[in-house]
Amino acid sequence: MYGAGGRAVEVGRQAVVGARTGLGLGVRRTAVNMGPSLTARSASSLSLSTLSLLSLPASSCLLRVSLAESSLSSKGIVKEKGKVRGMASVTGAANEGEKKPTRPIYLDAQATTPLDPRVLDAMLPLMTWEYGNPHSRTHQYGWETEAKVEEAREHIATLIGASDSKEIIFTSGATESNNTAIKGVARFYGGSDSTKPRPHVITTQTEHKCVLDSCRVLQAEGAADVTYLPVGTNGLVDLAQLDATLAANPHTVLVSIMAVNNEIGVVQPLAAIGALCRKYKVFFHTDAAQAVGKIAIDVNAMHIDLLSVSGHKLYGPRGVGALFVRRRPRVRLEPLINGGGQERGLRSGTVPAGLVVGFGEAARVAKAEMAYDHARISQLSARLVGGITARLSHVIRNGDPVQTYPGCVNLSFAYVEGESLLMALKDIALSSGSACTSASLEPSYVLRAIGADDETAHSSIRFGIGRFTTVDEIDFVIDRVVDRVTRLREMSPLWEMVQEGIDLKSIEWSQH
Amino acid sequence: MTTTLPTRAQALELYRALLRSARQFSNYNFRNYVARRATDAFRANQTLSDSAARAAAYANGLAELGVARRQGAIDAMYRSERLVVEKTSRPSGYNVYRE
């Protein structure tokens, strides 16, 4: 009795959804769930109420829904109890005997990382009773929040080796930091003064989309010339080529090269690049979203002038980031966002104190845990790569195997299509590259830039290992990947040809 | 911050309390991490001879215990479905020494 009544309420709710969206969806879904004998009756009574709901104001909606419910229950839904059950099992809805739904394990630490419990613990007071505006100077609410924000700033400065916490500017994330740094410097040093030569910016082809796009905007505006340096097959920038480019372009104002690549995990030689930039008196910006908190970064030792950090890549909250802007020698830039002059006037707008405090705590924890996390992630990474390559042939590791961050493993499984492998691995949260490129079927531009052919680029998968990944999870992933790749290869005619010793490159495919 | 030097019994009691607090977490990854981190930290600090360092490690452990107790309680209130790798029937009796 109770169960059937519950079902009737649900039918009523679905009708409301259908009515609100203006589609007959709710009714159609009901028909599927309730079985054929019920369809005609419920559909007619519901479509009536659906139609009238559309033209009625919100207040009378409630009344109508309750009418629909009561009319359904009075029309003998109770009798249909057995049918409802039966249909549910056919349509695959949860039944008593079935397994409970499970969540996939998370192995996409380059996209984002879970919030560390210590971070949430630091944030909660600001999300509940410490809600003062950190810029309020006239009362305790403001003072206490400001003190916490400054403490967070100190933690982030310590983590990247900045000598003064005033060099840290809070932003909404690494994308905003990168935009501010690149556009800000180029616009300040070029500006509207037409007598000055047009500034020049150097970056690489494997940068994150937000760096490449900021550069494109500068080019489109005519605000700067940009050189996109190629990278080697290992993903690393060629220092001799950078040197030559700097020498050939005396108007260069900025070099922007990322610290750790988000797709293949290679670590660029930051200290060497920094030294080169110092030699030519050019500012060095690095997008360190994937590096800070994971590998040791020292802005002074590496001669970094601008550095972008993201909160949610180091177990902090999403929606906050920071930009390090060197004060000595001073880097000047034009702000993207103007207003109240917060954050040294470089980023106006109220600082989101709760997020910033979480970010600061994440930085403190990252500093304290760096050695431990790095050792453990290296161990898990070696286990993953070793476990897969021991049981599968034709697996290619993309990017330099030594100069790399072990938490990012990018593997190509030859003769298997990456997207279908991802579908077959639905119990593991993985991606084929960065979140922005995995939506399109285009092969990753990063893999293209390191000289991977189309087949390799299409068959790549990125494994992101994090602080909370367990040995059991890695073993599960190894088993699943080996099993699914083997099965997909067995279905592949290309794989069969390879086993027979035919060189695929020698085949001339007929054109259709 | 307390700067008192813990006795052997106090240190062991802290360790046991940390393991207990780990079991509160409903999230598989956090539950394992808190227990594993405590075990590894106690193992690493076993040979600490400098008394200031020992006192600091103890104080740090107490702070971590406070966080784990609060966050474990919160975590237990917002449960998700089980992960595909979770075998045991949720927290109680989970063998923390497995890893």
Coordinates of C-alpha atoms in Angstrom, one line a residue:
Chain A
M1 CA 0.0 0.0 0.0
Y2 CA 2.7 2.4 1.0
G3 CA 4.9 1.5 -1.9
A4 CA 2.2 2.0 -4.4
G5 CA 1.3 5.4 -2.9
G6 CA 4.9 6.4 -3.2
R7 CA 4.9 5.5 -6.8
A8 CA 1.8 7.6 -7.4
V9 CA 3.5 10.6 -5.9
E10 CA 6.4 10.1 -8.2
V11 CA 4.1 10.0 -11.2
G12 CA 2.7 13.3 -10.1
R13 CA 6.2 14.8 -9.8
Q14 CA 7.2 13.6 -13.2
A15 CA 4.2 15.2 -14.7
V16 CA 5.3 18.5 -13.1
V17 CA 8.7 18.2 -14.7
G18 CA 7.2 17.5 -18.0
A19 CA 4.8 20.5 -17.6
R20 CA 7.6 22.9 -16.6
T21 CA 9.8 22.0 -19.5
G22 CA 6.9 22.1 -21.8
L23 CA 7.6 18.7 -23.2
G24 CA 5.4 15.6 -22.8
L25 CA 8.4 13.9 -21.4
G26 CA 7.0 13.2 -17.9
V27 CA 4.1 11.4 -19.4
R28 CA 6.1 9.3 -21.8
R29 CA 8.5 8.2 -19.0
T30 CA 5.5 7.2 -16.9
A31 CA 4.3 5.0 -19.7
V32 CA 7.5 3.1 -19.7
N33 CA 7.7 2.7 -16.0
M34 CA 4.1 1.7 -15.3
G35 CA 3.5 -0.9 -17.9
P36 CA 1.1 -1.2 -20.9
S37 CA -2.2 -1.7 -19.0
L38 CA -1.7 1.6 -17.2
T39 CA -0.5 3.7 -20.0
A40 CA -3.7 4.8 -21.5
R41 CA -5.3 5.8 -18.3
S42 CA -2.5 7.6 -16.7
A43 CA -1.4 9.2 -19.9
S44 CA -4.8 10.7 -20.5
S45 CA -5.3 11.9 -17.0
L46 CA -1.8 13.3 -16.8
S47 CA -1.8 15.0 -20.2
L48 CA -4.9 16.7 -19.1
S49 CA -3.2 18.1 -16.0
T50 CA -0.1 18.8 -18.0
L51 CA -2.0 20.9 -20.4
S52 CA -3.8 22.9 -17.8
L53 CA -0.6 23.3 -15.8
L54 CA 1.1 25.1 -18.7
S55 CA -1.4 27.9 -18.6
L56 CA -1.7 28.2 -14.8
P57 CA 0.3 30.4 -12.4
A58 CA 2.7 28.7 -10.0
S59 CA 0.4 28.9 -7.0
S60 CA -2.3 26.8 -8.6
C61 CA 0.3 24.2 -9.8
L62 CA 0.5 22.7 -6.4
L63 CA -3.2 22.2 -6.2
R64 CA -3.2 20.6 -9.6
V65 CA -0.4 18.2 -8.8
S66 CA -2.2 17.0 -5.7
L67 CA -5.3 16.5 -7.7
A68 CA -3.3 14.4 -10.2
E69 CA -1.9 12.3 -7.4
S70 CA -5.2 11.7 -5.8
S71 CA -6.9 10.9 -9.1
L72 CA -4.2 8.3 -9.8
S73 CA -4.3 6.6 -6.5
S74 CA -8.1 6.5 -6.6
K75 CA -8.0 4.9 -10.0
G76 CA -6.5 1.7 -8.6
I77 CA -2.8 2.0 -8.9
V78 CA -2.6 -0.2 -5.8
K79 CA -3.9 -3.1 -7.8
E80 CA -1.0 -2.7 -10.3
K81 CA 1.6 -3.2 -7.7
G82 CA 2.8 -6.5 -9.2
K83 CA 3.0 -5.0 -12.7
V84 CA 5.0 -2.0 -11.5
R85 CA 7.6 -4.3 -9.9
G86 CA 7.8 -6.5 -13.0
M87 CA 8.3 -3.6 -15.3
A88 CA 11.0 -2.1 -13.1
S89 CA 13.2 -5.1 -13.5
V90 CA 12.8 -5.1 -17.2
T91 CA 13.7 -1.4 -17.5
G92 CA 16.8 -2.0 -15.4
A93 CA 15.7 -0.1 -12.3
A94 CA 17.1 -1.0 -8.9
N95 CA 15.7 -4.3 -7.6
E96 CA 16.3 -6.2 -4.4
G97 CA 18.6 -8.9 -5.9
E98 CA 20.7 -6.4 -7.9
K99 CA 24.1 -5.1 -6.9
K100 CA 24.2 -1.7 -5.3
P101 CA 25.5 1.1 -7.5
T102 CA 29.2 1.9 -7.1
R103 CA 31.3 4.9 -7.9
P104 CA 34.3 4.7 -10.3
I105 CA 37.7 5.2 -8.7
Y106 CA 39.2 8.6 -9.3
L107 CA 42.4 8.7 -11.4
D108 CA 42.3 12.1 -13.0
A109 CA 44.4 14.2 -10.6
Q110 CA 45.4 16.6 -13.4
A111 CA 41.9 17.7 -14.0
T112 CA 41.2 18.4 -10.3
T113 CA 41.9 16.9 -6.9
P114 CA 39.6 16.1 -4.0
L115 CA 39.5 18.6 -1.1
D116 CA 41.8 17.5 1.6
P117 CA 39.9 17.0 5.0
R118 CA 42.4 19.4 6.6
V119 CA 41.5 22.0 4.0
L120 CA 37.8 21.7 4.7
D121 CA 38.5 21.9 8.4
A122 CA 40.3 25.3 7.9
M123 CA 37.5 26.6 5.6
L124 CA 34.4 25.7 7.7
P125 CA 34.7 28.6 10.2
L126 CA 34.7 31.1 7.3
M127 CA 31.8 29.4 5.8
T128 CA 29.8 29.6 9.0
W129 CA 30.5 32.4 11.5
E130 CA 33.6 34.1 10.3
Y131 CA 32.0 35.8 7.3
G132 CA 33.6 39.3 7.5
N133 CA 34.8 41.1 4.4
P134 CA 38.6 41.0 4.7
H135 CA 38.7 44.6 3.4
S136 CA 36.4 45.9 6.2
R137 CA 38.7 48.0 8.4
T138 CA 36.1 49.1 10.9
H139 CA 35.2 46.0 12.9
Q140 CA 36.3 42.7 14.2
Y141 CA 34.6 40.7 11.5
G142 CA 36.8 42.3 8.9
W143 CA 40.0 42.2 11.0
E144 CA 39.8 38.5 11.8
T145 CA 39.1 37.5 8.2
E146 CA 41.9 39.7 7.0
A147 CA 44.4 38.1 9.4
K148 CA 43.4 34.7 8.1
V149 CA 43.7 35.8 4.5
E150 CA 47.2 37.2 5.2
E151 CA 48.2 34.0 6.9
A152 CA 47.1 32.0 3.8
R153 CA 49.1 34.4 1.6
E154 CA 52.1 33.6 3.8
H155 CA 51.7 29.9 3.3
I156 CA 51.5 30.2 -0.5
A157 CA 54.6 32.5 -0.5
T158 CA 56.5 30.0 1.6
L159 CA 55.5 27.1 -0.7
I160 CA 57.0 28.7 -3.8
G161 CA 59.9 30.4 -2.0
A162 CA 58.8 34.0 -2.5
S163 CA 60.6 36.3 -0.1
D164 CA 57.6 38.6 0.5
S165 CA 53.9 37.5 0.8
K166 CA 52.9 40.8 -0.8
E167 CA 54.1 39.3 -4.1
I168 CA 51.1 36.9 -4.1
I169 CA 47.9 38.1 -5.8
F170 CA 44.7 36.1 -5.3
T171 CA 42.7 35.3 -8.5
S172 CA 39.9 33.0 -9.4
G173 CA 42.3 30.3 -10.7
A174 CA 45.3 29.6 -12.9
T175 CA 43.4 30.6 -16.0
E176 CA 42.9 34.1 -14.7
S177 CA 46.4 34.2 -13.4
N178 CA 47.8 33.3 -16.8
N179 CA 45.6 35.8 -18.6
T180 CA 46.6 38.5 -16.2
A181 CA 50.3 37.8 -16.5
I182 CA 50.5 37.5 -20.3
K183 CA 48.1 40.2 -21.3
G184 CA 49.0 42.4 -18.4
V185 CA 52.8 42.5 -19.1
A186 CA 52.4 42.7 -22.9
R187 CA 49.9 45.6 -22.7
F188 CA 51.9 47.5 -20.0
Y189 CA 55.2 47.3 -21.9
G190 CA 53.6 47.9 -25.3
G191 CA 50.6 50.0 -24.4
S192 CA 49.0 52.5 -26.6
D193 CA 52.2 54.4 -27.2
S194 CA 52.8 53.9 -31.0
T195 CA 56.3 55.2 -30.8
K196 CA 57.4 52.1 -28.8
P197 CA 58.2 49.0 -30.8
R198 CA 55.6 46.2 -30.6
P199 CA 56.5 43.8 -27.7
H200 CA 57.3 40.2 -28.4
V201 CA 56.3 37.2 -26.4
I202 CA 57.8 33.7 -26.5
T203 CA 55.8 30.6 -25.5
T204 CA 55.7 26.9 -26.5
Q205 CA 53.3 24.8 -28.5
T206 CA 52.4 22.5 -25.6
E207 CA 51.2 25.2 -23.2
H208 CA 47.7 25.1 -21.7
K209 CA 44.9 26.4 -23.8
C210 CA 44.5 29.6 -21.7
V211 CA 48.1 30.6 -22.3
L212 CA 47.9 29.9 -26.1
D213 CA 44.6 31.7 -26.3
S214 CA 45.8 34.8 -24.4
C215 CA 48.7 35.0 -26.9
R216 CA 46.3 34.7 -29.8
V217 CA 44.3 37.6 -28.4
L218 CA 47.4 39.7 -28.1
Q219 CA 48.2 38.9 -31.7
A220 CA 44.7 39.7 -32.9
E221 CA 44.7 43.0 -31.1
G222 CA 48.1 43.8 -32.6
A223 CA 49.4 44.3 -29.1
A224 CA 52.3 41.8 -29.4
D225 CA 54.1 39.4 -31.7
V226 CA 54.2 35.8 -30.4
T227 CA 56.6 33.0 -31.1
Y228 CA 55.4 29.5 -30.4
L229 CA 58.5 27.4 -29.8
P230 CA 58.3 23.7 -30.8
V231 CA 59.3 21.0 -28.3
G232 CA 61.3 17.9 -28.7
T233 CA 59.8 14.4 -28.9
N234 CA 60.3 14.1 -25.2
G235 CA 58.2 17.3 -24.7
L236 CA 61.0 19.5 -23.4
V237 CA 61.9 22.9 -24.8
D238 CA 65.2 23.2 -26.6
L239 CA 67.3 25.7 -24.6
A240 CA 69.6 26.6 -27.6
Q241 CA 66.5 27.4 -29.7
L242 CA 65.1 29.6 -26.9
D243 CA 68.5 31.3 -26.6
A244 CA 68.5 32.0 -30.4
T245 CA 64.9 33.2 -30.4
L246 CA 65.7 35.6 -27.5
A247 CA 68.8 36.9 -29.3
A248 CA 66.9 37.4 -32.6
N249 CA 64.0 39.3 -31.0
P250 CA 65.4 42.2 -28.9
H251 CA 61.9 43.5 -28.2
T252 CA 60.9 40.4 -26.2
V253 CA 59.3 41.3 -22.9
L254 CA 58.0 37.9 -21.7
V255 CA 58.8 34.2 -21.9
S256 CA 55.9 32.0 -20.8
I257 CA 56.7 28.3 -20.4
M258 CA 54.8 25.9 -18.2
A259 CA 56.4 24.0 -15.3
V260 CA 54.7 20.7 -15.6
N261 CA 52.7 19.7 -18.6
N262 CA 49.1 18.9 -17.8
E263 CA 48.9 16.1 -20.4
I264 CA 52.2 14.4 -20.5
G265 CA 53.7 15.5 -17.1
V266 CA 57.1 16.5 -18.4
V267 CA 58.9 19.0 -16.2
Q268 CA 60.6 21.9 -18.1
P269 CA 64.1 22.9 -17.0
L270 CA 62.8 26.0 -15.1
A271 CA 66.1 27.1 -13.6
A272 CA 67.9 27.0 -17.0
I273 CA 65.1 28.9 -18.7
G274 CA 65.0 31.5 -15.8
A275 CA 68.8 32.0 -16.1
L276 CA 68.4 32.6 -19.9
C277 CA 65.6 35.1 -19.3
R278 CA 67.7 37.0 -16.7
K279 CA 70.6 37.1 -19.2
Y280 CA 68.4 38.8 -21.8
K281 CA 66.6 40.9 -19.1
V282 CA 63.2 39.4 -20.1
F283 CA 60.5 38.5 -17.7
F284 CA 59.9 34.8 -17.1
H285 CA 56.3 33.6 -16.5
T286 CA 55.5 30.0 -15.7
D287 CA 52.2 28.3 -15.5
A288 CA 52.9 26.1 -12.4
A289 CA 49.3 24.9 -11.8
Q290 CA 50.4 21.3 -12.1
A291 CA 53.7 21.8 -10.3
V292 CA 53.2 23.8 -7.2
G293 CA 52.8 21.5 -4.2
K294 CA 54.0 18.5 -6.1
I295 CA 57.6 19.4 -7.1
A296 CA 59.9 21.8 -5.4
I297 CA 59.6 25.3 -6.8
D298 CA 61.7 28.3 -5.7
V299 CA 60.9 31.5 -7.6
N300 CA 64.2 33.1 -6.5
A301 CA 66.5 30.3 -7.3
M302 CA 64.8 29.7 -10.6
H303 CA 64.6 33.4 -11.5
I304 CA 60.8 33.2 -12.0
D305 CA 59.2 36.7 -12.3
L306 CA 55.5 35.6 -12.6
L307 CA 54.0 32.3 -11.6
S308 CA 50.5 31.0 -11.8
V309 CA 49.0 28.6 -9.2
S310 CA 45.6 26.9 -8.9
G311 CA 44.0 26.0 -5.7
H312 CA 42.2 22.9 -6.8
K313 CA 45.2 21.1 -8.2
L314 CA 46.8 20.9 -4.8
Y315 CA 43.8 19.5 -2.8
G316 CA 42.4 23.0 -2.2
P317 CA 39.0 24.4 -3.2
R318 CA 38.0 25.0 -6.8
G319 CA 37.5 28.6 -7.8
V320 CA 40.7 30.2 -6.4
G321 CA 44.2 30.7 -7.6
A322 CA 47.1 33.0 -7.3
L323 CA 49.6 34.9 -9.3
F324 CA 53.1 35.6 -8.0
V325 CA 54.3 39.0 -9.2
R326 CA 57.9 39.8 -8.4
R327 CA 58.6 43.1 -6.6
R328 CA 62.3 43.2 -7.0
P329 CA 63.1 43.7 -9.8
R330 CA 59.6 45.0 -10.2
V331 CA 57.3 43.5 -12.7
R332 CA 54.6 45.9 -13.8
L333 CA 51.4 44.9 -15.5
E334 CA 48.1 46.2 -16.6
P335 CA 45.2 44.6 -14.6
L336 CA 42.4 42.8 -16.3
I337 CA 39.9 43.6 -13.7
N338 CA 39.6 47.2 -12.4
G339 CA 37.7 48.4 -9.4
G340 CA 38.3 48.8 -5.7
G341 CA 42.0 48.4 -5.9
Q342 CA 42.3 45.2 -3.8
E343 CA 45.4 43.0 -4.3
R344 CA 47.8 45.8 -5.0
G345 CA 45.4 47.1 -7.6
L346 CA 46.2 44.2 -9.9
R347 CA 43.0 42.3 -9.2
S348 CA 40.1 44.3 -7.8
G349 CA 37.1 42.6 -6.2
T350 CA 36.5 41.2 -2.7
V351 CA 38.9 38.4 -1.9
P352 CA 36.9 35.2 -1.4
A353 CA 38.2 34.6 2.2
G354 CA 36.9 31.1 2.6
L355 CA 38.4 29.8 -0.6
V356 CA 41.6 31.7 0.1
V357 CA 42.0 30.2 3.6
G358 CA 41.4 26.8 2.2
F359 CA 44.0 27.4 -0.5
G360 CA 46.4 28.6 2.1
E361 CA 45.9 25.5 4.2
A362 CA 46.3 23.3 1.1
A363 CA 49.6 25.1 0.5
R364 CA 50.7 24.5 4.1
V365 CA 49.8 20.8 3.9
A366 CA 51.5 20.5 0.5
K367 CA 54.7 21.9 1.9
A368 CA 54.7 19.6 4.9
E369 CA 53.7 16.5 2.9
M370 CA 55.7 17.1 -0.3
A371 CA 58.4 14.6 0.4
Y372 CA 56.0 11.9 1.6
D373 CA 53.5 12.4 -1.2
H374 CA 56.2 12.5 -3.9
A375 CA 57.8 9.2 -2.6
R376 CA 54.4 7.5 -2.5
I377 CA 53.1 8.8 -5.8
S378 CA 56.4 7.7 -7.5
Q379 CA 56.0 4.3 -6.0
L380 CA 52.4 4.0 -7.2
S381 CA 53.4 5.4 -10.6
A382 CA 56.1 2.8 -11.0
R383 CA 53.7 0.1 -10.0
L384 CA 51.2 1.2 -12.6
V385 CA 53.6 1.5 -15.5
G386 CA 55.4 -1.7 -14.6
G387 CA 52.2 -3.6 -14.1
I388 CA 50.7 -2.6 -17.4
T389 CA 53.9 -2.9 -19.6
A390 CA 54.7 -6.3 -18.1
R391 CA 51.5 -7.7 -19.3
L392 CA 50.8 -5.7 -22.5
S393 CA 53.0 -5.1 -25.5
H394 CA 53.0 -2.1 -27.8
V395 CA 52.4 0.4 -25.0
I396 CA 54.1 3.8 -25.5
R397 CA 54.8 6.2 -22.7
N398 CA 54.4 9.8 -24.0
G399 CA 56.8 12.4 -22.7
D400 CA 60.2 12.2 -21.2
P401 CA 60.4 9.2 -18.8
V402 CA 63.0 10.9 -16.5
Q403 CA 62.2 14.6 -16.5
T404 CA 58.6 14.1 -15.5
Y405 CA 56.2 14.4 -12.6
P406 CA 55.3 10.7 -11.7
G407 CA 51.7 11.5 -10.8
C408 CA 50.9 12.1 -14.5
V409 CA 51.3 9.0 -16.7
N410 CA 50.3 9.3 -20.3
L411 CA 50.2 6.0 -22.1
S412 CA 49.3 5.1 -25.7
F413 CA 47.9 1.7 -26.4
A414 CA 48.7 0.9 -30.0
Y415 CA 45.8 -0.5 -32.1
V416 CA 43.2 0.5 -29.6
E417 CA 41.1 3.6 -29.9
G418 CA 41.4 5.8 -26.8
E419 CA 37.8 6.9 -26.6
S420 CA 36.5 3.3 -26.8
L421 CA 39.0 2.2 -24.2
L422 CA 37.8 5.0 -21.9
M423 CA 34.2 3.8 -22.5
A424 CA 35.3 0.2 -21.6
L425 CA 36.9 1.5 -18.5
K426 CA 33.8 3.2 -17.0
D427 CA 34.7 2.0 -13.5
I428 CA 37.8 4.3 -13.6
A429 CA 37.6 8.1 -13.9
L430 CA 40.2 8.8 -16.6
S431 CA 40.6 11.1 -19.5
S432 CA 42.4 11.0 -22.8
G433 CA 44.1 14.3 -22.2
S434 CA 43.1 17.7 -20.8
A435 CA 39.5 18.2 -20.0
C436 CA 39.0 20.7 -22.8
T437 CA 40.4 18.5 -25.6
S438 CA 38.8 15.3 -24.5
A439 CA 35.3 16.6 -25.5
S440 CA 36.3 16.9 -29.1
L441 CA 37.5 14.0 -31.2
E442 CA 40.5 15.9 -32.4
P443 CA 43.7 14.3 -31.2
S444 CA 45.5 16.3 -28.5
Y445 CA 47.7 19.2 -29.8
V446 CA 50.2 18.4 -27.1
L447 CA 50.8 14.9 -28.4
R448 CA 50.9 16.2 -31.9
A449 CA 53.5 18.7 -30.8
I450 CA 55.8 16.0 -29.5
G451 CA 55.6 14.3 -32.8
A452 CA 53.1 11.5 -32.0
D453 CA 51.4 10.2 -35.1
D454 CA 47.6 10.3 -35.3
E455 CA 47.2 6.7 -34.2
T456 CA 49.3 7.2 -31.1
A457 CA 47.6 10.5 -30.2
H458 CA 44.1 8.9 -30.6
S459 CA 45.0 5.9 -28.4
S460 CA 46.4 7.8 -25.4
I461 CA 45.1 7.8 -21.9
R462 CA 46.2 9.9 -19.0
F463 CA 46.5 8.4 -15.5
G464 CA 46.5 11.0 -12.8
I465 CA 47.7 9.6 -9.4
G466 CA 47.1 11.7 -6.3
R467 CA 47.6 11.9 -2.6
F468 CA 44.6 9.7 -1.8
T469 CA 45.2 7.0 -4.4
T470 CA 45.6 3.5 -2.8
V471 CA 47.6 0.5 -3.9
D472 CA 44.4 -1.4 -4.3
E473 CA 43.1 1.1 -6.7
I474 CA 46.3 0.9 -8.8
D475 CA 46.1 -2.9 -8.9
F476 CA 42.4 -2.7 -9.9
V477 CA 43.4 -0.3 -12.7
I478 CA 46.2 -2.5 -14.0
D479 CA 43.9 -5.5 -14.1
R480 CA 41.1 -3.6 -15.8
V481 CA 43.3 -1.9 -18.4
V482 CA 45.1 -5.1 -19.3
D483 CA 41.8 -7.0 -19.7
R484 CA 40.0 -4.3 -21.7
V485 CA 43.0 -3.6 -24.0
T486 CA 43.5 -7.3 -24.7
R487 CA 39.8 -7.7 -25.5
L488 CA 39.7 -4.6 -27.8
R489 CA 42.8 -5.8 -29.6
E490 CA 41.3 -9.2 -30.2
M491 CA 38.5 -7.5 -32.0
S492 CA 40.8 -5.4 -34.1
P493 CA 41.7 -6.5 -37.6
L494 CA 44.8 -4.2 -37.4
W495 CA 46.0 -6.1 -34.3
E496 CA 45.6 -9.4 -36.1
M497 CA 47.7 -8.1 -39.0
V498 CA 50.4 -7.0 -36.7
Q499 CA 50.4 -10.4 -35.0
E500 CA 50.9 -11.9 -38.5
G501 CA 53.9 -9.7 -39.0
I502 CA 52.4 -7.3 -41.5
D503 CA 53.8 -3.8 -41.3
L504 CA 50.8 -1.5 -41.3
K505 CA 52.7 1.4 -42.7
S506 CA 53.3 -0.7 -45.9
I507 CA 49.6 -1.2 -46.6
E508 CA 48.0 0.9 -49.3
W509 CA 44.4 1.5 -48.2
S510 CA 41.9 1.7 -51.0
Q511 CA 40.1 5.0 -51.2
H512 CA 36.4 5.1 -50.8
Chain B
M1 CA 51.1 24.5 21.1
T2 CA 52.2 22.2 23.8
T3 CA 55.8 21.6 24.2
T4 CA 55.6 18.7 26.7
L5 CA 57.4 15.6 25.8
P6 CA 55.0 12.6 25.5
T7 CA 55.5 9.4 27.4
R8 CA 55.6 6.2 25.4
A9 CA 52.0 5.4 26.6
Q10 CA 50.8 8.8 25.5
A11 CA 52.3 8.4 22.1
L12 CA 50.7 5.0 21.6
E13 CA 47.4 6.3 22.8
L14 CA 47.6 9.1 20.2
Y15 CA 48.4 6.5 17.5
R16 CA 45.4 4.4 18.5
A17 CA 43.1 7.4 18.6
L18 CA 44.2 8.4 15.1
L19 CA 43.5 4.9 13.8
R20 CA 40.1 5.0 15.5
S21 CA 39.3 8.4 14.0
A22 CA 40.3 7.1 10.5
R23 CA 37.6 4.4 10.8
Q24 CA 34.9 7.1 11.1
F25 CA 35.4 8.3 7.5
S26 CA 32.9 6.9 5.0
N27 CA 35.0 8.0 2.1
Y28 CA 37.3 5.1 1.1
N29 CA 40.2 7.2 0.1
F30 CA 40.2 9.5 3.2
R31 CA 39.7 6.5 5.5
N32 CA 42.7 4.8 4.1
Y33 CA 44.8 7.9 4.0
V34 CA 44.3 9.0 7.6
A35 CA 45.2 5.5 8.9
R36 CA 48.2 5.1 6.5
R37 CA 49.5 8.6 7.2
A38 CA 49.4 8.0 10.9
T39 CA 51.1 4.6 10.6
D40 CA 53.8 6.0 8.4
A41 CA 54.4 9.1 10.5
F42 CA 54.7 7.0 13.7
R43 CA 57.1 4.7 12.0
A44 CA 59.2 7.5 10.7
N45 CA 59.3 9.3 14.0
Q46 CA 60.1 6.2 16.0
T47 CA 63.8 7.0 16.0
L48 CA 63.5 10.7 16.7
S49 CA 66.0 11.5 19.4
D50 CA 65.8 15.3 19.6
S51 CA 63.3 16.1 22.3
A52 CA 62.1 19.3 20.7
A53 CA 61.4 17.4 17.5
R54 CA 59.6 14.7 19.4
A55 CA 57.4 17.3 21.2
A56 CA 56.7 19.0 17.9
A57 CA 55.7 15.7 16.3
Y58 CA 53.4 14.9 19.2
A59 CA 51.8 18.3 19.0
N60 CA 51.3 17.9 15.3
G61 CA 49.7 14.5 15.9
L62 CA 47.3 16.0 18.4
A63 CA 46.3 18.7 15.9
E64 CA 45.8 16.1 13.2
L65 CA 43.6 14.1 15.6
G66 CA 41.4 17.0 16.1
V67 CA 41.0 17.5 12.4
A68 CA 40.4 13.8 11.8
R69 CA 37.7 13.6 14.5
R70 CA 35.8 16.6 13.2
Q71 CA 36.1 15.8 9.5
G72 CA 35.4 12.1 10.1
A73 CA 32.1 13.1 11.7
I74 CA 31.2 15.4 8.8
D75 CA 32.3 12.8 6.2
A76 CA 30.1 10.2 7.9
M77 CA 27.1 12.5 7.4
Y78 CA 27.6 12.9 3.6
R79 CA 28.0 9.4 2.3
S80 CA 28.4 8.4 -1.3
E81 CA 28.0 5.1 -3.0
R82 CA 30.8 2.6 -2.4
L83 CA 33.8 2.7 -4.7
V84 CA 34.3 -0.3 -7.0
V85 CA 37.4 -1.3 -5.1
E86 CA 35.8 -1.3 -1.7
K87 CA 35.3 -4.9 -0.5
T88 CA 34.6 -4.7 3.2
S89 CA 31.2 -3.7 4.5
R90 CA 32.1 -0.2 5.4
P91 CA 34.3 1.2 8.2
S92 CA 34.0 -1.1 11.2
G93 CA 36.7 -3.8 11.3
Y94 CA 38.6 -2.4 8.3
N95 CA 42.2 -3.7 8.5
V96 CA 44.3 -0.5 8.6
Y97 CA 47.5 -2.4 8.4
R98 CA 46.8 -3.9 5.0
E99 CA 48.8 -1.3 3.1

